[in-house]
mmCIF file of C-alpha atoms in Angstrom:
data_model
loop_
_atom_site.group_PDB
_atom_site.id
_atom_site.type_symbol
_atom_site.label_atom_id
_atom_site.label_comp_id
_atom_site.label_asym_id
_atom_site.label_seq_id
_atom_site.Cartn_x
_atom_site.Cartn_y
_atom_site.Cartn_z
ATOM 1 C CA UNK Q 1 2.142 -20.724 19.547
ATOM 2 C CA UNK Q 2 -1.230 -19.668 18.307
ATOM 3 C CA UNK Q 3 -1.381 -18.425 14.701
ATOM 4 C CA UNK Q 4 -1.938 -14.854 15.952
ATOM 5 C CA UNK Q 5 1.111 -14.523 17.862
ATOM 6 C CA UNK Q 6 2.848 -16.424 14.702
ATOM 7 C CA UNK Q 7 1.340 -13.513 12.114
ATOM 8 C CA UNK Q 8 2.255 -10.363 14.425
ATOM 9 C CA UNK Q 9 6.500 -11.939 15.165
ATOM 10 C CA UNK Q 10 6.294 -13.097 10.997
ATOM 11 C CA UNK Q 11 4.743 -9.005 9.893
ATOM 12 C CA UNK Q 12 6.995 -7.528 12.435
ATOM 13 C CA UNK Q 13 10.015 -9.878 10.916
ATOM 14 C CA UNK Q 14 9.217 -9.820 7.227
ATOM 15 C CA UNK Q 15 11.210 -6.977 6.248
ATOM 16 C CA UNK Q 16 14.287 -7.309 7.810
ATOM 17 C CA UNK Q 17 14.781 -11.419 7.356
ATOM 18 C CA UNK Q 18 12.357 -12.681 4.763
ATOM 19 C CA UNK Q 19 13.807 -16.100 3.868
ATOM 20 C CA UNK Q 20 13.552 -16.518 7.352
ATOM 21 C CA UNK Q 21 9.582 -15.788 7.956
ATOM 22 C CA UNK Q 22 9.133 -18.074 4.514
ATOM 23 C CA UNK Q 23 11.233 -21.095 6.455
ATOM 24 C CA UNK Q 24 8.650 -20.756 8.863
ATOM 25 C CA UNK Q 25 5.633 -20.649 7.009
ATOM 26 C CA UNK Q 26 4.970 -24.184 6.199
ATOM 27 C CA UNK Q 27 5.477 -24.905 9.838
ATOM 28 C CA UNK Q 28 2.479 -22.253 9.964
ATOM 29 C CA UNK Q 29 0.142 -25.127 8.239
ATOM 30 C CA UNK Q 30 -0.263 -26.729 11.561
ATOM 31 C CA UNK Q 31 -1.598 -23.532 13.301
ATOM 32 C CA UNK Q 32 -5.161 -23.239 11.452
ATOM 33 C CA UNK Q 33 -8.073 -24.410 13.905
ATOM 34 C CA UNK Q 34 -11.303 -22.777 11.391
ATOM 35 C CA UNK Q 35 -11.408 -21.309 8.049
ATOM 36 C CA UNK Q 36 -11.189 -17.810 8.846
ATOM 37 C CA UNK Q 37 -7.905 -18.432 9.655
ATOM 38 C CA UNK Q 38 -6.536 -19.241 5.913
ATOM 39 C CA UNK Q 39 -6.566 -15.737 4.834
ATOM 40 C CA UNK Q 40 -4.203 -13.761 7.159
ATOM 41 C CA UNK Q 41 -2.087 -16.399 6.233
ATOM 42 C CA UNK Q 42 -2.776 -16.482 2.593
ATOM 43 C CA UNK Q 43 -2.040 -13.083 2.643
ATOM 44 C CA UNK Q 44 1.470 -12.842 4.386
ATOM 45 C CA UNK Q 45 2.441 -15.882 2.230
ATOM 46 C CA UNK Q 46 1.846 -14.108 -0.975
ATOM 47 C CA UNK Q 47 4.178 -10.823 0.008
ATOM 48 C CA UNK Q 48 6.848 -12.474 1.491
ATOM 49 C CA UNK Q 49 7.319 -15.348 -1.338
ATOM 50 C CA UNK Q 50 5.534 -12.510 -3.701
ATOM 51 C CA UNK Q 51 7.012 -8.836 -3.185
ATOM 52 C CA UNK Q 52 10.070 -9.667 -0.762
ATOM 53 C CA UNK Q 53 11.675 -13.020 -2.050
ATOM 54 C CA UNK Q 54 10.233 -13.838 -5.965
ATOM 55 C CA UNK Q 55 9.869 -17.066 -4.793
ATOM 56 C CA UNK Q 56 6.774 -17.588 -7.046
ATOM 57 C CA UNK Q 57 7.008 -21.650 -7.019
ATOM 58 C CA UNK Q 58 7.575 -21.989 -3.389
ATOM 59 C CA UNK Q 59 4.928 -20.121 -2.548
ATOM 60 C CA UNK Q 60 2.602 -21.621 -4.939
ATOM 61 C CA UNK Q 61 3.365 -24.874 -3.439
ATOM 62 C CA UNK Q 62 2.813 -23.610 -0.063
ATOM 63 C CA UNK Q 63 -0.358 -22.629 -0.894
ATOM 64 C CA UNK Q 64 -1.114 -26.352 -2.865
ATOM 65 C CA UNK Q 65 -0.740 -27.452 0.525
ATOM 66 C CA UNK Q 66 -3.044 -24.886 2.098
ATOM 67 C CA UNK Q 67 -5.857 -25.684 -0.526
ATOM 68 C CA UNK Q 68 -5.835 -29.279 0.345
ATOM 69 C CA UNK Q 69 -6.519 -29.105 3.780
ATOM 70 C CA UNK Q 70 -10.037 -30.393 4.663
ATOM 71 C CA UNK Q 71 -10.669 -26.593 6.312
ATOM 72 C CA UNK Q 72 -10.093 -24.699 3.711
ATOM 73 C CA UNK Q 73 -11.690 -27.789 0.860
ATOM 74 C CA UNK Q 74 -15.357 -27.394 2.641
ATOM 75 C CA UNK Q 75 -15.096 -24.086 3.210
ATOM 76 C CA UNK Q 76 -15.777 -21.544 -0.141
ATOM 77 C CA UNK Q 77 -14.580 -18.195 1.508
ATOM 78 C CA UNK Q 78 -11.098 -19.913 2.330
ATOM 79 C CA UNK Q 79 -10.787 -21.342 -0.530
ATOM 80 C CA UNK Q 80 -11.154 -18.537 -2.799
ATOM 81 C CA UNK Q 81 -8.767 -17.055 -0.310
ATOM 82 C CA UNK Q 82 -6.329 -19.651 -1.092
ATOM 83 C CA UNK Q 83 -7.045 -19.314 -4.981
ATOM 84 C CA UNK Q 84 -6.893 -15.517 -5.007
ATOM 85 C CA UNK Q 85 -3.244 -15.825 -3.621
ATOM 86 C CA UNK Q 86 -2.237 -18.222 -6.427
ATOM 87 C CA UNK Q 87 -3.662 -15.741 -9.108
ATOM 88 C CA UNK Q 88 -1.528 -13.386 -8.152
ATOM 89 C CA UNK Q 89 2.147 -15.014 -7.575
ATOM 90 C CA UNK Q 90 0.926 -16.770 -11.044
ATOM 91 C CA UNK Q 91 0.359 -13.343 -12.659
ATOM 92 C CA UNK Q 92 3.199 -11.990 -11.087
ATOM 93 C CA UNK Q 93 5.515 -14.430 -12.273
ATOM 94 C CA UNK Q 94 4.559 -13.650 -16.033
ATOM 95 C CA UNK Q 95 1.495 -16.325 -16.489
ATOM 96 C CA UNK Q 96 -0.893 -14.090 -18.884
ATOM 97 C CA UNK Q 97 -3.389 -12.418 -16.578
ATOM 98 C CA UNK Q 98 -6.625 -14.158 -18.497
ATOM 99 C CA UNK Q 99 -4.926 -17.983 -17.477
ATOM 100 C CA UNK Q 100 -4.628 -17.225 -13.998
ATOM 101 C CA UNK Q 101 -7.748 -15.302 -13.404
ATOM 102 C CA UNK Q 102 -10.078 -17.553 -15.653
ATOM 103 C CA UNK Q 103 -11.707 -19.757 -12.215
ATOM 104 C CA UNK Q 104 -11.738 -16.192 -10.451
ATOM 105 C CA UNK Q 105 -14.783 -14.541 -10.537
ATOM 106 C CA UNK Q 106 -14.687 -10.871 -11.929
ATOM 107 C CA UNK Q 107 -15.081 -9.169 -8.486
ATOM 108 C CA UNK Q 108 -11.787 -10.818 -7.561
ATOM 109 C CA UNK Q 109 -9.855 -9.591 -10.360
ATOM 110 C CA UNK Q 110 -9.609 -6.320 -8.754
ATOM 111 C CA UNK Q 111 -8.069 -7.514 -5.201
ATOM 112 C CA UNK Q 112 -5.636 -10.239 -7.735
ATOM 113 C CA UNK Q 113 -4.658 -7.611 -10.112
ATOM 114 C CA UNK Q 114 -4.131 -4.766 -7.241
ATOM 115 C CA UNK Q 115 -1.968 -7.186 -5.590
ATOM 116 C CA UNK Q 116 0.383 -8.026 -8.098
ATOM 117 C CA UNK Q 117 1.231 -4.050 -8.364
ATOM 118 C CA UNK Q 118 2.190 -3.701 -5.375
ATOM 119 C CA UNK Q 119 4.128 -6.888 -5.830
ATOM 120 C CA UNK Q 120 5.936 -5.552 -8.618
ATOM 121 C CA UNK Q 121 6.316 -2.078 -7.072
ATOM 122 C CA UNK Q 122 8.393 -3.944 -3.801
ATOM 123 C CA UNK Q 123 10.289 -5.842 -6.290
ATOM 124 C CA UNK Q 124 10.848 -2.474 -8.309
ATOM 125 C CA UNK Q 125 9.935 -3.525 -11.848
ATOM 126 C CA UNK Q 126 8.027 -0.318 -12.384
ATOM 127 C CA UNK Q 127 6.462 -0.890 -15.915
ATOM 128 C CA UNK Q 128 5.466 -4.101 -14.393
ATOM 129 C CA UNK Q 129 3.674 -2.697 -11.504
ATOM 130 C CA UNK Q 130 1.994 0.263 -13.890
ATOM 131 C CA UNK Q 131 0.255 -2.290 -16.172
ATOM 132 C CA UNK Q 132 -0.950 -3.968 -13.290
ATOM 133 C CA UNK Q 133 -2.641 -1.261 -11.863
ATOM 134 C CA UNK Q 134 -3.935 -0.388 -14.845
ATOM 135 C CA UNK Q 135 -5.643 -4.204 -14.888
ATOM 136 C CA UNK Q 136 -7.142 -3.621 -11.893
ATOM 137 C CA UNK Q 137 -8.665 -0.593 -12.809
ATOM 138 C CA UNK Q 138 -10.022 -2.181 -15.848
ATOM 139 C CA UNK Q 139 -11.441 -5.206 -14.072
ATOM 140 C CA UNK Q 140 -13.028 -2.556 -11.413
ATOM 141 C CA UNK Q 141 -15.076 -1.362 -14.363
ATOM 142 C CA UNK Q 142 -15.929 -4.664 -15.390
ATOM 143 C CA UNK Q 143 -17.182 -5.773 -11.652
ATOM 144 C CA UNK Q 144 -20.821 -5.751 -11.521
ATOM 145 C CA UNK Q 145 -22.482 -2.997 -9.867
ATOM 146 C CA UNK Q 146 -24.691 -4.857 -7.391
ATOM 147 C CA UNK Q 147 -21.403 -5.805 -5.362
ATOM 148 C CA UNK Q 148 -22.032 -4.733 -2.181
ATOM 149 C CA UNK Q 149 -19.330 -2.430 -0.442
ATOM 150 C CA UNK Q 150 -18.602 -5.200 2.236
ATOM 151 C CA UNK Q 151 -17.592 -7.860 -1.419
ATOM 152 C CA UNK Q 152 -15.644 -4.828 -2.710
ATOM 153 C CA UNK Q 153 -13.972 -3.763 0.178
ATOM 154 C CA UNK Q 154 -11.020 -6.108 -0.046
ATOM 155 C CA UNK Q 155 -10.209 -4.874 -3.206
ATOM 156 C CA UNK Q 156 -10.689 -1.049 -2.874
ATOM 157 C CA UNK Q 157 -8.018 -1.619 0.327
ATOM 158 C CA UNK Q 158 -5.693 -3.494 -2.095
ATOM 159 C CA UNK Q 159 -6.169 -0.343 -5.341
ATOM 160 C CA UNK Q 160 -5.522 1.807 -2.238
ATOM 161 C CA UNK Q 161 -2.301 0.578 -1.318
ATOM 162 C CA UNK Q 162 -0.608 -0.392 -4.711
ATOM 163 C CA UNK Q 163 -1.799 3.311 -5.895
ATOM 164 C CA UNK Q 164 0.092 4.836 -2.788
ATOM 165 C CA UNK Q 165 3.402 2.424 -3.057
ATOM 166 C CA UNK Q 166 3.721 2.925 -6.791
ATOM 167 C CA UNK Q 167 3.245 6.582 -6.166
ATOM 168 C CA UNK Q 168 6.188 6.566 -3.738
ATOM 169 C CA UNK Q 169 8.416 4.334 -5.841
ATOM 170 C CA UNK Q 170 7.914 6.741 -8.535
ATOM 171 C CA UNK Q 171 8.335 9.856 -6.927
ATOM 172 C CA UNK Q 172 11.958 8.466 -5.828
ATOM 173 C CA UNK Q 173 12.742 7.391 -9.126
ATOM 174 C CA UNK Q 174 15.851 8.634 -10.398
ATOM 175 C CA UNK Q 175 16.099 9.293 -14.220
ATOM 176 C CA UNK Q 176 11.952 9.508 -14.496
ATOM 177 C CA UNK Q 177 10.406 9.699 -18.031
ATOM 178 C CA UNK Q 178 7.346 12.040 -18.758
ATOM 179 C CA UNK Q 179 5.118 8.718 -19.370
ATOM 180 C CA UNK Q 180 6.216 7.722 -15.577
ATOM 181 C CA UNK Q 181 5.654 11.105 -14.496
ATOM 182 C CA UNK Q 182 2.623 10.505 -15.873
ATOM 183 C CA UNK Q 183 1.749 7.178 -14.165
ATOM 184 C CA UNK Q 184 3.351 8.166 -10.783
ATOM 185 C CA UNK Q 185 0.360 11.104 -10.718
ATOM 186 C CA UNK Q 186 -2.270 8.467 -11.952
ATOM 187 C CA UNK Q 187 -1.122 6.193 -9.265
ATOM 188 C CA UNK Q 188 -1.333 8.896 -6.392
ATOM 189 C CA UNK Q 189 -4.488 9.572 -7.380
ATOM 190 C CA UNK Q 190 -5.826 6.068 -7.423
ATOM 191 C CA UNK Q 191 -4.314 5.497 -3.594
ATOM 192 C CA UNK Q 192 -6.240 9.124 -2.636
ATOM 193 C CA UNK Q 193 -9.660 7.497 -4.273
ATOM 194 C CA UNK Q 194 -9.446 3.884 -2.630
ATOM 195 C CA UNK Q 195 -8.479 5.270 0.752
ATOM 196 C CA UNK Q 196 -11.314 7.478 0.863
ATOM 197 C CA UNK Q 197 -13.851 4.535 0.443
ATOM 198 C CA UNK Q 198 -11.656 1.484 1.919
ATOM 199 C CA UNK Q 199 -10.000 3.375 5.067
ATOM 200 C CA UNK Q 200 -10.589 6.449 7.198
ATOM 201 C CA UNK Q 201 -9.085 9.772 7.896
ATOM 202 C CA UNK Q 202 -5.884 8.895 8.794
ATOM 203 C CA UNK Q 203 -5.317 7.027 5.434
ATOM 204 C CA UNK Q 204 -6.752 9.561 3.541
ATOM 205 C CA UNK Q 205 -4.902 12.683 4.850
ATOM 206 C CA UNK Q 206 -1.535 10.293 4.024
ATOM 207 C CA UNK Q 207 -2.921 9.976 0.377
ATOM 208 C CA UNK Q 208 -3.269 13.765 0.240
ATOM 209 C CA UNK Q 209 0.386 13.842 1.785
ATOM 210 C CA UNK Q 210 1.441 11.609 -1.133
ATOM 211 C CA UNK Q 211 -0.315 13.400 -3.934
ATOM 212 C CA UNK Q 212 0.960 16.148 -3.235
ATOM 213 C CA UNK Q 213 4.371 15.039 -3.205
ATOM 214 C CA UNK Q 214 4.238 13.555 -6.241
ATOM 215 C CA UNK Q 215 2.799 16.775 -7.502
ATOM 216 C CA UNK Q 216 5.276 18.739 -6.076
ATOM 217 C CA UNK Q 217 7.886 16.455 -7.845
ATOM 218 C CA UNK Q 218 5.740 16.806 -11.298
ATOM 219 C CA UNK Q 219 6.456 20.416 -11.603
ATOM 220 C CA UNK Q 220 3.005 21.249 -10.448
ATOM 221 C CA UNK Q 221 3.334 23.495 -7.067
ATOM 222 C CA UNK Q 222 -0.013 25.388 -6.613
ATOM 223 C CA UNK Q 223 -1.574 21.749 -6.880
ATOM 224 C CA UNK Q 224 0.626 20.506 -4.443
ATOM 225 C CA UNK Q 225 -0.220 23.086 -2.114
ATOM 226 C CA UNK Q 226 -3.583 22.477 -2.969
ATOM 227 C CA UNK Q 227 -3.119 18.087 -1.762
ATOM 228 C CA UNK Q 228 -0.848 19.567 1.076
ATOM 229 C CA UNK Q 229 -3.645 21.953 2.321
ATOM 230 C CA UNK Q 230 -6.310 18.948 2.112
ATOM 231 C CA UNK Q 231 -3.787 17.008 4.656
ATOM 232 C CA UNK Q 232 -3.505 19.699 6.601
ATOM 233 C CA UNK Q 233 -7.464 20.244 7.032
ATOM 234 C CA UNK Q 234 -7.877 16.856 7.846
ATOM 235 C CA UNK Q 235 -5.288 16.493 10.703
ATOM 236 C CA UNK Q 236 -7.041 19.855 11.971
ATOM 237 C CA UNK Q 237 -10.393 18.826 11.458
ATOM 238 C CA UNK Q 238 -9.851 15.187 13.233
ATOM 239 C CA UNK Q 239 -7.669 16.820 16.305
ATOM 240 C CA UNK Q 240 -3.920 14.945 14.679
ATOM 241 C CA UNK Q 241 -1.196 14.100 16.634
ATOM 242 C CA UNK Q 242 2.157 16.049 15.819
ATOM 243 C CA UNK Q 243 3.141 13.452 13.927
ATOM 244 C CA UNK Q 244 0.818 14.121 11.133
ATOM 245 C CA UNK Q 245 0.619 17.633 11.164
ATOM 246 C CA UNK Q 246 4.002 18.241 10.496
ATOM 247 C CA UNK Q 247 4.121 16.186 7.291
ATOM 248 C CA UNK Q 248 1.109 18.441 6.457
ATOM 249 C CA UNK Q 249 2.477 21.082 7.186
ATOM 250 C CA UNK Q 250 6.274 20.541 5.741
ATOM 251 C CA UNK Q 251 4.861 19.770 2.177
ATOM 252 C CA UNK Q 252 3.098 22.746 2.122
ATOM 253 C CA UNK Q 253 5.548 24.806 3.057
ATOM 254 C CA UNK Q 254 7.599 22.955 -0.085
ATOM 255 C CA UNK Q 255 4.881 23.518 -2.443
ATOM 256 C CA UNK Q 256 4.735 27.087 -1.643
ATOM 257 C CA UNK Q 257 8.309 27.778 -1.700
ATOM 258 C CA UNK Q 258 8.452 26.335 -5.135
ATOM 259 C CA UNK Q 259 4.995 27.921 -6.110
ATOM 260 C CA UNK Q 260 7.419 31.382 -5.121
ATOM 261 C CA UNK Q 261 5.137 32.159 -2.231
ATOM 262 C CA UNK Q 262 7.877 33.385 0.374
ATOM 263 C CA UNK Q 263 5.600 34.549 3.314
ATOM 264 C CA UNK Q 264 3.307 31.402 2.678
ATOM 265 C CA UNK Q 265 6.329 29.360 3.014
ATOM 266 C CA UNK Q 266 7.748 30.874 5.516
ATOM 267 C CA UNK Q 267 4.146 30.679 7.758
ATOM 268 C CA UNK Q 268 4.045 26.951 7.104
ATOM 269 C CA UNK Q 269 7.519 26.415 7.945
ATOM 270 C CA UNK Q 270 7.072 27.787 11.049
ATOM 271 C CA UNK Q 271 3.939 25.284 12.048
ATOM 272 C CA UNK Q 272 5.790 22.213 10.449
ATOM 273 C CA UNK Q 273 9.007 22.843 12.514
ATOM 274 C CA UNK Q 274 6.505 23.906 15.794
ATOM 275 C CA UNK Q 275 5.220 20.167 15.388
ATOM 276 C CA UNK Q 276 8.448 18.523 14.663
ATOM 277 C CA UNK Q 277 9.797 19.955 17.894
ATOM 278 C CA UNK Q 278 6.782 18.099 19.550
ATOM 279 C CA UNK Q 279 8.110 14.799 18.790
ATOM 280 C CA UNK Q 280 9.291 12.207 20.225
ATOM 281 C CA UNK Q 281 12.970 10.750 19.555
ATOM 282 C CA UNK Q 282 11.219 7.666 18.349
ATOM 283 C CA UNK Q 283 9.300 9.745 16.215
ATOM 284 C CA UNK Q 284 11.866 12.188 14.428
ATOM 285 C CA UNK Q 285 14.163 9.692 12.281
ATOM 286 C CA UNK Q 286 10.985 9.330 10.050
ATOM 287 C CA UNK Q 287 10.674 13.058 9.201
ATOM 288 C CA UNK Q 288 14.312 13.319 8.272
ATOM 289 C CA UNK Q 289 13.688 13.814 4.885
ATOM 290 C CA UNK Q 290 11.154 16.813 5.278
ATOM 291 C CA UNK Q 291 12.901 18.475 8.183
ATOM 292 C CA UNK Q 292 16.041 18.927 6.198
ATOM 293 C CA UNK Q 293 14.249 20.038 2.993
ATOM 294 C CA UNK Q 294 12.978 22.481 5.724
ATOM 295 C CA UNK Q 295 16.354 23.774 7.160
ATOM 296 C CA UNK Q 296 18.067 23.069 3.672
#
């Protein structure tokens, strides 16, 4: 098996059977040929022994083993691959922040401390995964500002998604205080800002999607029909499939039902449940939750 076909069966996997993919991982070792190689790795070690399983030791070790080999020991960019992966199951298992950072440099903080959010997020330890992405955003300020956006790009993706998957895990928090209210807006709005320079439309109109969401469940309508109409003018603007539109369209019509809008609603309900009817069977068990807020 090459390591290719190993990473797409482990990522499709992870989810369901995690102890599983982390049997196999070790096993995984054997499949590196250059150095480029050691961080797709790297990086589906840390979330499954990380986010999924807690396993912070094992996958420590695991990645002991990946240091040592003579790829990754002459090569500096898999290296600090290897040693940006140990930062953050070190973090994440409680190690203070400044220990396991201190042979990073500063630009890597960012990517470390953006990873152990999300981290936290999967494992649900909310307060955890808030002060995390509050580190991050510190560290981004301390980054120097001669990084080039090709050096920084790893970590605006890695902001991007622990803003977006604390948003969510927030926004379905039962029981939420006004300081996670709070935080659950912050975070949306962090995933909207590192979208918009680490990935393209698609990830930004989801952001908007989310923000308004989380907006919507903040008590703050006319700006969630303000996010929802963003979404909405991107999937027009970029030609969407179905798929898209409708989310675009069902949280606006949300927004504008609770905003007291009737005939705004009632327009936008009308174009979210023309696309829904557009898609496929495959497609319709994800929009469950907006189509019956819809026909609710």
């Amino acid at each position: 098996m090459t390591l290719d076909a190993f990473l797409r069966t482990a990522w499709d996997e992870h989810a369901d059977a995690p102890q599983a993919v982390a049997e196999r991982l070790p096993g995984a070792l054997e499949l590196l040929q250059v150095p480029a190689d050691v961080n797709p790795l790297v990086r589906l070690a840390t979330h499954v022994y990380g986010e999924h399983l807690g396993a912070w030791q094992a996958g420590l070790a695991l990645l002991d083993r990946m240091g040592a080999l003579p790829l990754c020991a002459q090569d500096p960019a898999a290296m600090l691959a290897v040693l940006r992966g140990q930062a953050a199951l070190r973090v994440a298992s409680g190690e203070p922040a400044a220990d396991a950072l201190a042979t990073l440099p500063v630009s890597e903080h960012v990517n470390v401390l953006a990873q152990v959010a999300a981290m936290h997020t999967g494992r649900e330890n909310l307060p955890a995964a808030i002060q995390a992405l509050e580190g991050a955003l510190q560290a981004e300020a301390k980054a120097s500002p001669e990084e080039d956006a090709s050096a920084a790009r790893p970590g605006w993706r890695a902001m991007a998604v622990a803003g977006n998957n604390l948003a969510a895990a927030l926004e379905g928090h039962s029981g939420r205080s006004a300081t996670e209210t709070e935080a659950m807006l912050r975070a949306a709005r962090i995933g909207l800002t590192y979208w918009r320079l680490a990935g393209g439309w698609l990830e930004e109109e989801r952001a908007h999607y989310q923000l308004a969401r989380c907006e919507l469940a903040a008590g703050q309508p006319e700006a969630a029909a303000a996010s929802a109409m963003q979404c909405v003018t991107i999937c027009e603007r970029e030609t969407a499939p179905a798929f898209e539109l409708f989310f675009g369209h069902a949280v606006h019509a949300l927004a504008l039902r609770a905003a007291g809008d009737a005939n705004g609603h009632a327009a936008a309900r009308v174009l979210a449940l023309s696309a829904y009817a557009q898609l496929s069977a495959d497609e319709q068990p994800w929009c469950r939750r907006e189509h019956a807020e819809l026909t609710s």
